[in-house]
Coordinates of C-alpha atoms in Angstrom, one line a residue:
Chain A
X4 CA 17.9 -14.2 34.0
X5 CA 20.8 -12.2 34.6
X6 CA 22.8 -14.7 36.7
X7 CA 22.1 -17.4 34.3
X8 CA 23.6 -15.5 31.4
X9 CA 26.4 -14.2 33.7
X10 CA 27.0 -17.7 34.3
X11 CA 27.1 -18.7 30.7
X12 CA 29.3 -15.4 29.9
X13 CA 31.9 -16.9 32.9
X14 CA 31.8 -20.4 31.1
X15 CA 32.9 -19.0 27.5
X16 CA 35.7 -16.8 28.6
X17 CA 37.1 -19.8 30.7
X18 CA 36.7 -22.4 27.5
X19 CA 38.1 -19.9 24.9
X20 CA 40.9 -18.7 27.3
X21 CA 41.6 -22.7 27.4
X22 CA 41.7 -22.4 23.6
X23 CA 43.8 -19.7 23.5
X24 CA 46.4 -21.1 25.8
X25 CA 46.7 -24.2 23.7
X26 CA 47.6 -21.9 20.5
X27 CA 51.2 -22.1 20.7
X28 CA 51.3 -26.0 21.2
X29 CA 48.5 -27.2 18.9
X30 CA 50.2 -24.8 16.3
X31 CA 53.3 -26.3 16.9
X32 CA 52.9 -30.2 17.8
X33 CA 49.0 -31.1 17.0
X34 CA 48.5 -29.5 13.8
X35 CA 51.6 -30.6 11.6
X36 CA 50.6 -34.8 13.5
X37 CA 47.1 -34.3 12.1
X38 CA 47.9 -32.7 8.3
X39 CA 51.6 -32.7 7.1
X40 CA 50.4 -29.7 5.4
X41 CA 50.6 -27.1 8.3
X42 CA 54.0 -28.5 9.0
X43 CA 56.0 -25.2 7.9
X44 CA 53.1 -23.6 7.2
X45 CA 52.9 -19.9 6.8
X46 CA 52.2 -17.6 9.4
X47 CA 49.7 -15.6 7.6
X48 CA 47.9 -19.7 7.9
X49 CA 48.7 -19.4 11.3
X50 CA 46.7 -16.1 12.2
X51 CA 43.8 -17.2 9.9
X52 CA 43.0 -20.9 11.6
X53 CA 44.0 -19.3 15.0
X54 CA 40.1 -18.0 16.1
X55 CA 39.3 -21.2 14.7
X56 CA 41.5 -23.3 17.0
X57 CA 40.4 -21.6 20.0
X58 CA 36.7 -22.2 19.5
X59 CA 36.8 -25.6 18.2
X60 CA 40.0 -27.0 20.5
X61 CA 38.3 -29.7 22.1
X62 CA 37.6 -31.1 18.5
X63 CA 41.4 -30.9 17.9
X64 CA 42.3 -32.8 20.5
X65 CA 40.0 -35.4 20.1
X66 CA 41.4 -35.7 16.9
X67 CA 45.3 -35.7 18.1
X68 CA 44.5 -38.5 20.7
X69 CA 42.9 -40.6 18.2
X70 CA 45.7 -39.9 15.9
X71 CA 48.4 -41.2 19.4
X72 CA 46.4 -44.4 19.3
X73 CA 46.9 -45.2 16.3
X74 CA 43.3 -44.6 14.8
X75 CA 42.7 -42.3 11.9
X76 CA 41.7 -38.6 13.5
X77 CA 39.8 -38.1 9.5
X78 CA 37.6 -41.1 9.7
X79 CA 37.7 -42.9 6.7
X80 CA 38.9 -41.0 3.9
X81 CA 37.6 -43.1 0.8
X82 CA 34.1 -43.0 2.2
X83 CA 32.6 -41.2 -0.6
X84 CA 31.0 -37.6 0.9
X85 CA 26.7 -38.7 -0.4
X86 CA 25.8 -35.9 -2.7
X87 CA 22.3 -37.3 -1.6
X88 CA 22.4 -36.6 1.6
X89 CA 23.7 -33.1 1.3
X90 CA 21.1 -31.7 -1.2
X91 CA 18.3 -33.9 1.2
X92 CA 19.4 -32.0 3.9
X93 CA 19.5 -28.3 2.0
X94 CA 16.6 -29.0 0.5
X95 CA 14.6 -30.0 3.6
X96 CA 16.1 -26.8 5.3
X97 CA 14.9 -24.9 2.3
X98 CA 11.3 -25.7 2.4
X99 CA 11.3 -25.5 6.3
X100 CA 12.6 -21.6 5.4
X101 CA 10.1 -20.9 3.0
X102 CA 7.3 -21.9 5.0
X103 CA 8.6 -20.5 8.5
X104 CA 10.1 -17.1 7.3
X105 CA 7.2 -15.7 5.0
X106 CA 5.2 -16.3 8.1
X107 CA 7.3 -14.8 10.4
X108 CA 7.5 -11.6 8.4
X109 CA 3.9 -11.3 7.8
X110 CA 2.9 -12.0 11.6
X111 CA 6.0 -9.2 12.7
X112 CA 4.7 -6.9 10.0
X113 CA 0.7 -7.4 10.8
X114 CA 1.3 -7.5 15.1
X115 CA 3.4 -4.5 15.0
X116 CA 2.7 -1.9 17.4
X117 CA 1.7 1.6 16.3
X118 CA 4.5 4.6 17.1
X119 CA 3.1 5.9 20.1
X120 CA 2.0 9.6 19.7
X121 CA 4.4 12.1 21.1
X122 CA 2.4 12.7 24.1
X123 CA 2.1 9.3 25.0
X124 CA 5.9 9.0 25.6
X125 CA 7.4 9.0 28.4
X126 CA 9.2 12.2 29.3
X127 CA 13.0 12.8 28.1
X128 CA 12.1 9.1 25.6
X129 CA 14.6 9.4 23.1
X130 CA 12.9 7.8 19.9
X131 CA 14.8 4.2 18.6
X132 CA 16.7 4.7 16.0
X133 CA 18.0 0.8 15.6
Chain B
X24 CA 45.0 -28.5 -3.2
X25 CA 47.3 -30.3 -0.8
X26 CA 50.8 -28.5 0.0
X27 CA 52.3 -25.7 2.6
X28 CA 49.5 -24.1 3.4
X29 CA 49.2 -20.7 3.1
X30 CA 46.4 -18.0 4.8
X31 CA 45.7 -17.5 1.0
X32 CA 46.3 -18.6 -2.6
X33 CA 46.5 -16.0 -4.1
X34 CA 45.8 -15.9 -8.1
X35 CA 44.9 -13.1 -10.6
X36 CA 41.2 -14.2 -10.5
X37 CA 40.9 -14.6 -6.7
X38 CA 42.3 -10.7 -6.8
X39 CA 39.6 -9.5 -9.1
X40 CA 37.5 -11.5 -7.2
X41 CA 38.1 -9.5 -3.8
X42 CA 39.1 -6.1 -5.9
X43 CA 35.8 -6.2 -7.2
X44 CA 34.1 -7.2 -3.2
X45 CA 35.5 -4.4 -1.7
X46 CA 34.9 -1.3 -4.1
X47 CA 31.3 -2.8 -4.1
X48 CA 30.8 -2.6 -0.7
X49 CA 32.6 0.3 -0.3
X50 CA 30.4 1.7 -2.8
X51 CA 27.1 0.5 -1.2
X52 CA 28.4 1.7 2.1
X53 CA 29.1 5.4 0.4
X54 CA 26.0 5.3 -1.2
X55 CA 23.7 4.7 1.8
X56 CA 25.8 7.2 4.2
X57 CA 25.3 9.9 1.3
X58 CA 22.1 9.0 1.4
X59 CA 21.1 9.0 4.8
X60 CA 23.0 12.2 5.5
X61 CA 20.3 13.9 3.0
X62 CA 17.8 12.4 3.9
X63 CA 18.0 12.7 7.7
X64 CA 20.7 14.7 8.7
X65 CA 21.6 14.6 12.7
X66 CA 22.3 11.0 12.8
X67 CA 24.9 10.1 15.2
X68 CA 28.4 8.3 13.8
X69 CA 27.4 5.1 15.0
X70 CA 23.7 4.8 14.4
X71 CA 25.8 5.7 10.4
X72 CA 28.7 2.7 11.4
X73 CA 25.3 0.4 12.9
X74 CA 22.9 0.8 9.4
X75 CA 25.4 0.8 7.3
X76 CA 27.2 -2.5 8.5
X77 CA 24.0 -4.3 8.7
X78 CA 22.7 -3.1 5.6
X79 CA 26.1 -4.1 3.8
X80 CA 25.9 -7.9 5.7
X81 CA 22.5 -8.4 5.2
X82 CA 22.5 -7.5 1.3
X83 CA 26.1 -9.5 1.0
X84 CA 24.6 -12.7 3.2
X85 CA 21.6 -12.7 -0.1
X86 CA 24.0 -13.0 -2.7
X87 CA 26.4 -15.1 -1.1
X88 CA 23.0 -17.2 -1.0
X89 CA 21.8 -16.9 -4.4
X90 CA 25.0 -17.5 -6.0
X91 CA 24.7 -21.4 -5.6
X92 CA 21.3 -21.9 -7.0
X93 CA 22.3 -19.2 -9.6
X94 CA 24.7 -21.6 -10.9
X95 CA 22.8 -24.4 -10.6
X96 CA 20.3 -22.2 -12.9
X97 CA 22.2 -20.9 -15.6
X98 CA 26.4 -21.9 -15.8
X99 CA 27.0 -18.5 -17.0
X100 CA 27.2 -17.8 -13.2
X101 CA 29.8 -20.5 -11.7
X102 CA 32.6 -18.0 -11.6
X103 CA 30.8 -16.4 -8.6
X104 CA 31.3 -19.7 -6.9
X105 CA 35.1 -19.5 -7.2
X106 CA 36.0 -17.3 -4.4
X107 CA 32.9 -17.3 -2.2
X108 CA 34.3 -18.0 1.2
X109 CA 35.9 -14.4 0.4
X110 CA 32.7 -12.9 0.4
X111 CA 31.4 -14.9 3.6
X112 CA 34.2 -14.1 5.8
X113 CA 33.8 -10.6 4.9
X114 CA 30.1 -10.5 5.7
X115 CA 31.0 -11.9 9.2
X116 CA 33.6 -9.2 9.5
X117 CA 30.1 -6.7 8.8
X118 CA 28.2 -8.6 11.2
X119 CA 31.0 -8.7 13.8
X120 CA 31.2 -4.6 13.9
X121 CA 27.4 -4.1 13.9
X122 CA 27.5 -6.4 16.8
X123 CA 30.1 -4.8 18.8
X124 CA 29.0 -0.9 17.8
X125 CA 25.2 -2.2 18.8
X126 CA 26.3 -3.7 22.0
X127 CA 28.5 -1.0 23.3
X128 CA 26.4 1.8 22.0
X129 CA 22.8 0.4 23.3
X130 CA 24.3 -1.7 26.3
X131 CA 27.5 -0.4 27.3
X132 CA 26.6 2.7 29.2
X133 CA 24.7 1.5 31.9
X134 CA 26.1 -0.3 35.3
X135 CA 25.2 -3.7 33.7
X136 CA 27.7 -5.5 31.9
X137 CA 27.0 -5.3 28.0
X138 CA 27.1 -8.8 27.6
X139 CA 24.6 -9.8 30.4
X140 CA 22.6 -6.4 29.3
X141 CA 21.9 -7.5 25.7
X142 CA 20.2 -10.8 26.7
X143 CA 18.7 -9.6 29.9
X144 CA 17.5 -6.2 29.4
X145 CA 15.4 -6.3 26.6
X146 CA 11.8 -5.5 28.6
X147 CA 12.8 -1.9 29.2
X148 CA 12.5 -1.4 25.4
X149 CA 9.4 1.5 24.8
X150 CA 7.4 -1.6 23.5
X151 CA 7.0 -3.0 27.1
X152 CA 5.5 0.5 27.5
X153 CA 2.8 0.8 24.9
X154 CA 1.3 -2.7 25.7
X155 CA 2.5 -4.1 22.2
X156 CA 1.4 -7.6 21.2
X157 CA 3.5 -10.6 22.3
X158 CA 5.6 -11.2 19.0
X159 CA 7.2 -7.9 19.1
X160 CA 7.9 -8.2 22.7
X161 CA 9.7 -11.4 21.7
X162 CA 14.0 -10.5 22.0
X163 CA 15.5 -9.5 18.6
X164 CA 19.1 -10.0 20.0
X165 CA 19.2 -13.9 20.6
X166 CA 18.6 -14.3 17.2
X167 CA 21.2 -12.0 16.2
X168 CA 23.7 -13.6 18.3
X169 CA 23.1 -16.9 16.8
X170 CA 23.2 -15.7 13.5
X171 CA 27.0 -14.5 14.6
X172 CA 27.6 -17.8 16.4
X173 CA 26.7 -19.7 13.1
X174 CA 28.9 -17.3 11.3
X175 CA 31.9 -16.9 12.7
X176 CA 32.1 -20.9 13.1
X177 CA 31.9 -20.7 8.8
X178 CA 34.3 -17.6 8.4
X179 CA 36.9 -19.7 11.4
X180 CA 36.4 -22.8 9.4
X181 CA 36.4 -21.6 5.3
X182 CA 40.0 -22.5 5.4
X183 CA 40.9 -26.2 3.4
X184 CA 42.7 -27.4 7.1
X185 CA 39.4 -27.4 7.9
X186 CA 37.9 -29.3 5.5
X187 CA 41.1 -31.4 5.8
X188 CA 40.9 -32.1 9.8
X189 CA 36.7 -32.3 10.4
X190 CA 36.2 -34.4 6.6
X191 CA 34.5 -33.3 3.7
X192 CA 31.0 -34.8 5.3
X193 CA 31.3 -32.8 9.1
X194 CA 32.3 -29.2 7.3
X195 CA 29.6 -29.3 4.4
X196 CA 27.1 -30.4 7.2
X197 CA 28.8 -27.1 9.6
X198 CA 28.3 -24.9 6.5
X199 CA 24.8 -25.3 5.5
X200 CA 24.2 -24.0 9.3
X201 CA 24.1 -20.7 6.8
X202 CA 20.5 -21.5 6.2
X203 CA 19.8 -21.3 9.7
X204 CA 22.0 -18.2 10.0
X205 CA 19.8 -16.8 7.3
X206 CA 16.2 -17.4 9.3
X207 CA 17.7 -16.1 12.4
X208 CA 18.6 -12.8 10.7
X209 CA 15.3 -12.6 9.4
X210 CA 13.8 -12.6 12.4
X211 CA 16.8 -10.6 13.8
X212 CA 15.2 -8.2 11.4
X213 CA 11.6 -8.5 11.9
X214 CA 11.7 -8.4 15.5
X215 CA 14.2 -5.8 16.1
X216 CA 14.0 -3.4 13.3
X217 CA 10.8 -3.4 11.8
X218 CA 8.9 -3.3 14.8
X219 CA 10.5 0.6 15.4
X220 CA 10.5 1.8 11.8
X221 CA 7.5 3.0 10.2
X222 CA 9.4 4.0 6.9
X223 CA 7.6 0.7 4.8
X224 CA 10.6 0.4 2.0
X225 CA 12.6 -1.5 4.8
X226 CA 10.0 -3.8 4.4
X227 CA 9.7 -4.7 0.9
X228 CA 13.3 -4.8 1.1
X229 CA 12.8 -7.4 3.8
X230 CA 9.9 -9.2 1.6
X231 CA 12.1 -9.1 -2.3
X232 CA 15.4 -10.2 -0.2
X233 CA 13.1 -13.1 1.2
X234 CA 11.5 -13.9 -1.9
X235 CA 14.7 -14.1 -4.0
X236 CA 16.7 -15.7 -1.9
X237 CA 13.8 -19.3 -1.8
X238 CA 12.5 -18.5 -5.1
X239 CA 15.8 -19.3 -6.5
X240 CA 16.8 -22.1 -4.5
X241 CA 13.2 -23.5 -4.8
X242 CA 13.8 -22.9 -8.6
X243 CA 17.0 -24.8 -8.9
X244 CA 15.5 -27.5 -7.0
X245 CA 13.0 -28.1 -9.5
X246 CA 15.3 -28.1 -12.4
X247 CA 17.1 -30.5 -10.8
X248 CA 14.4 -33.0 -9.8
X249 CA 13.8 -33.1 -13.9
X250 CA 16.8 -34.0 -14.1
X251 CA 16.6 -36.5 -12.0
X252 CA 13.6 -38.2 -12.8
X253 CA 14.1 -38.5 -16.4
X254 CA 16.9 -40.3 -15.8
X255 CA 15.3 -42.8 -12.9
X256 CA 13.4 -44.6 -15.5
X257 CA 16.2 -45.7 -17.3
X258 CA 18.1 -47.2 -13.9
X259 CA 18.0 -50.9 -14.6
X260 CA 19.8 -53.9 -12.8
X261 CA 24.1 -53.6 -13.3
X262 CA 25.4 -51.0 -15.5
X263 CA 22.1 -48.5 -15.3
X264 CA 21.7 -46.5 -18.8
X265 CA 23.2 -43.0 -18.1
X266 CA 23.2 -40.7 -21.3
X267 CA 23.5 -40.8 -25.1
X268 CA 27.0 -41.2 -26.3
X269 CA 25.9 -38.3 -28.7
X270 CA 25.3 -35.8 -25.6
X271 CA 29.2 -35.6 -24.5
X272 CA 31.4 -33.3 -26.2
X273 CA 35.1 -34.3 -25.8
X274 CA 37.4 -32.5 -23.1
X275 CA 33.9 -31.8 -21.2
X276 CA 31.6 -33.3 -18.0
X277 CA 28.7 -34.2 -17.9
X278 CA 26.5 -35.0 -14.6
X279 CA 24.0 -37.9 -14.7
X280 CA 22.1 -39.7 -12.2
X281 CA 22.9 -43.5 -11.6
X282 CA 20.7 -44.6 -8.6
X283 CA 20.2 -42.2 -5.8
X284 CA 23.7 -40.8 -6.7
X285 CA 25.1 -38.6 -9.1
X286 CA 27.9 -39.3 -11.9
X287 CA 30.5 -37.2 -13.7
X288 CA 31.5 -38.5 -17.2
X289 CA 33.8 -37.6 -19.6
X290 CA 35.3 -38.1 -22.9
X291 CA 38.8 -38.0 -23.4
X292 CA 40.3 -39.1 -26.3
X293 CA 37.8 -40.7 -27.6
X294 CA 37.1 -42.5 -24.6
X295 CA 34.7 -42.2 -21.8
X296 CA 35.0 -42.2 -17.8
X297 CA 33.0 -42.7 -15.3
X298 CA 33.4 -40.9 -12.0
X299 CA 32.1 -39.5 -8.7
X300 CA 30.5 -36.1 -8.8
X301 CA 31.4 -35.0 -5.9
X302 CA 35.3 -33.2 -5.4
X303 CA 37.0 -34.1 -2.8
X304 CA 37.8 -30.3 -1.6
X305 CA 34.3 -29.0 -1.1
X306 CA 32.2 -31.2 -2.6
X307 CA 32.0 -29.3 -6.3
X308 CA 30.1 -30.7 -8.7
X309 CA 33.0 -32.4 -10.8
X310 CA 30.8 -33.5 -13.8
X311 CA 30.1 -29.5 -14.6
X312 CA 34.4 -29.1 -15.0
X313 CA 36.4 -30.1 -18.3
X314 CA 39.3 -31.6 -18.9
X315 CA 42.1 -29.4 -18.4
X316 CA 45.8 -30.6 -18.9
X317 CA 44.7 -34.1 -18.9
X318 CA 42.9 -34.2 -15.9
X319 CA 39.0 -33.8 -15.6
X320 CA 39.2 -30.4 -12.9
X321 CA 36.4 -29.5 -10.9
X322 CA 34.8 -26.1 -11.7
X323 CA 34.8 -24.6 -8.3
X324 CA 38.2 -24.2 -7.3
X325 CA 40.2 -26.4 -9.9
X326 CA 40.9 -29.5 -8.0
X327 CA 42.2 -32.0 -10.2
X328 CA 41.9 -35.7 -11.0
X329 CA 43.4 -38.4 -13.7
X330 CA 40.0 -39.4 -15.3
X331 CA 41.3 -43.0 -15.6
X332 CA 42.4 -43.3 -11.9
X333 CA 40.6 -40.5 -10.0
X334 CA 43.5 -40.0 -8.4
X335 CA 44.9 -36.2 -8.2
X336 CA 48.6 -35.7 -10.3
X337 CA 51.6 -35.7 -8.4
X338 CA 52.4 -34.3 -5.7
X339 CA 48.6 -34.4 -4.6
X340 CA 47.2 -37.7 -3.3
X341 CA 43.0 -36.6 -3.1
X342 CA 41.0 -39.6 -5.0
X343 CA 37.5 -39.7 -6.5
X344 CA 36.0 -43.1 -7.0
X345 CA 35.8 -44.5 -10.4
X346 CA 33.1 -46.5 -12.0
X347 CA 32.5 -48.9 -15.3
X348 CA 31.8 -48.0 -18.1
X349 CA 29.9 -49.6 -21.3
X350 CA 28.8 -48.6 -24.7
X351 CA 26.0 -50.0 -26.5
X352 CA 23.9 -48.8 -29.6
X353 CA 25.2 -45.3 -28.4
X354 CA 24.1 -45.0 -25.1
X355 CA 26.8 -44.9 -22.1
X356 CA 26.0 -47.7 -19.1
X357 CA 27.6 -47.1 -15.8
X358 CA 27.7 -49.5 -12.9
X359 CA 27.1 -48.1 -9.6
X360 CA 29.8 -50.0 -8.0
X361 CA 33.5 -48.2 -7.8
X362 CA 36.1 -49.4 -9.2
X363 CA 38.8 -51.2 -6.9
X364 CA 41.0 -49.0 -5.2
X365 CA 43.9 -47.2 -7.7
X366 CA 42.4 -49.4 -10.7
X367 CA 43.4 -48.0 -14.0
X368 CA 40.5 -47.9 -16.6
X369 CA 41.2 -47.8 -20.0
X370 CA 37.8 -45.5 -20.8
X371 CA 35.5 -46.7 -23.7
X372 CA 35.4 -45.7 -27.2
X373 CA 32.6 -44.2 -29.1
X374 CA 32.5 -45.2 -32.7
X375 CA 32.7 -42.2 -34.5
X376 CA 34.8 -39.6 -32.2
X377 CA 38.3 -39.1 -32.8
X378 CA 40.6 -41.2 -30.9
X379 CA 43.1 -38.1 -30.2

């Protein structure tokens, strides 16, 4: 268990060091191709879409290469966003919650253990206090 | 709207907005610290910075969720709407210290690393010791940690770039991940803290948060499906009936429901529009706006559209799809079919409202 999540730990700082030492050129060549917008931008816009760069750079570049051949990095942007689908989906995710989480509570709350009596600790057991 | 951007637009309302956020978490924060240190003096400073940051998350993370079917419920609450990412990106900011405090305080002074330590560790936890049952052996921290994952990806992405660069469709998919975030707090919650603390008002606190948070939406979902079927049994072949010509007040919105989609419409002038319900920026319900300056403007944030073209004034270039429009023995028909591209419609009059 400890490897694996070692392992994984390794993996994240090497993709978000990647991300953050593609700052300075997606801030300065990708963003202003993909939205004329943050051409000029301030850098108060700079700091805030920064932690967002380096998590989601793959993303970006995807989207800067379509841009370079010619495609559009947005998809289409008349396709109408479906209301539809967005309330389907929250609603589905609603019901799912109310089901699930009253549940969950109840089982937590019923399977609890008891505090173990003082004695029962061992010795030097500093109680939780999370 | 489109333009420089900027980290924030700031306006006098989105200052109140965020004046009014941080004296009242400030305030809750106070409150429970004066509290606690009555209650149970001896606590150490960050078992105060841990409580009182998850407390203040967990209570904003509610009413950042109840906010939405709020307004659904009752209009009287939309202006709640206006700044929310503001109160989300401050939650995450909560989250993010009760995190970091929990991770270095409970993990950080053994030999293990703290990151490896708070997903690894978890079986030397008194529980293992007293021969609990399995669902409190079960790890509170993975659930916590997703929670964060879920929610830093919202707070990284609230700005409009992002809504610009992923599309309207990938970034309101990304953002209703803060249902998920929501259940994996709750059992962030019921696994971690409730399982050690015997003091019972954590969990009614636990069980009102819960019961508020679906009862509302569950509420507003209800409401809405009225809505919806009274209007499915008017939907006929073409132009589908969509209201009475008598239900729209001039200069205002009104949302119907033409096939499996909703419509604004307006009258303006005299005349009325058609067009879609759903803004551009974040996908506001543009049929709950008025008309403002001439254009029909969305009620969450004030985006802005020309209810003949749906296209967004100059310098902005955001459209909204527009439909046609007939009136017959006063009741509005709309086709579900848009409008060719940049067509300019001349609205429809209604006998008997003044023309300007």
């Amino acid at each position: 268990m400890e490897s694996a999540v070692s392992s994984i730990e390794s993996a994240l700082v090497v993709y978000l060091g990647i991300g953050a030492l593609l700052l300075v050129p997606m801030h300065r060549v990708i963003l202003p191709q993909l939205d004329a917008s943050a051409d000029g931008a301030s850098w108060g816009f700079r700091v805030v879409v920064s932690p967002g760069l380096v998590a989601l750079w793959p993303v970006l570049l995807m989207k800067w290469r379509t841009l370079r051949h010619g495609g559009d990095p947005h998809g289409s942007p008349d396709l109408p966003l479906s209301s539809r689908r967005i309330r389907g989906t929250q609603s589905l995710l609603i019901k799912l919650l109310a089901i699930a989480l009253p549940l969950l509570v109840a089982v937590a709350l019923y399977t609890r253990p008891l505090p173990p009596a003082s004695a029962d600790l061992p010795k030097g057991y500093v109680s939780d206090v999370r | 709207m489109s333009g420089k951007y900027r980290a924030v637009g700031w306006n006098r309302q989105k200052k109140i907005y965020d004046s009014t956020l941080g004296a009242t978490v400030a305030a809750v924060a106070l409150a429970f610290v004066g509290a606690t240190m009555l209650l149970r003096p001896g606590y150490p400073i960050e078992t105060f910075i841990l409580r009182t940051t998850s407390l203040c998350a967990f209570s904003l993370l509610h009413v950042i969720l109840c906010i939405g079917p709020l307004a659904r419920l009752d209009a009287r609450f939309l202006p709640l709407l206006y700044n929310r990412r503001h109160l989300g990106v401050t939650m995450f900011l909560l989250a993010l210290v009760h995190a970091a405090f929990a991770t270095g305080y409970y993990h950080g002074q053994g030999v293990v690393n703290p990151f490896v330590s708070v997903f690894a560790s978890y079986k030397t936890d008194y529980r293992a010791l007293v021969g609990a049952t399995a669902i409190s052996n079960l790890p509170f921290e993975p659930f916590g940690a997703l929670a964060l994952v879920i929610l830093f990806l919202m707070a990284a992405t609230s700005h409009d770039f992002w809504l610009r660069v992923l599309g309207a469709s990938v970034w309101k998919t990304l953002h209703i991940g803060v249902y998920l975030a929501y259940g994996a707090v709750v059992a962030h919650v019921s696994l971690g803290v409730l399982q050690s603390e015997p003091n019972p008002v954590l969990a009614i606190i636990l069980a009102c948060g819960l019961a508020l948070v679906l009862g509302l939406h569950l509420a507003a979902q209800v409401k809405e499906a009225k809505v919806d079927r009274r209007s499915e049994e008017l939907l006929a072949e073409g132009f589908a009936p969509a209201c009475r010509a008598t239900d729209l007040s001039e200069g205002r919105g009104k949302v119907v429901r033409i096939g499996d989609e909703r419509r604004a419409i307006y009258l303006y002038n005299g005349r009325v529009f058609a067009l879609s319900n759903v803004c551009r920026h974040q996908g506001g319900p543009v049929g709950e706006g008025r008309i403002l300056d001439g254009c029909v403007t969305c009620p969450w944030h004030g985006w802005q559209y020309l209810p003949d073209t749906g296209i967004s004034p100059p310098p902005f270039h955001e459209v909204l799809d527009t439909y046609p429009v007939r009136v017959k023995d006063g009741v509005v028909y709309v086709n579900p079919a848009p409008n060719p591209a940049e067509y300019r419609s001349e609205g429809v009059p209604i006998a008997g409202k003044p023309a300007n």
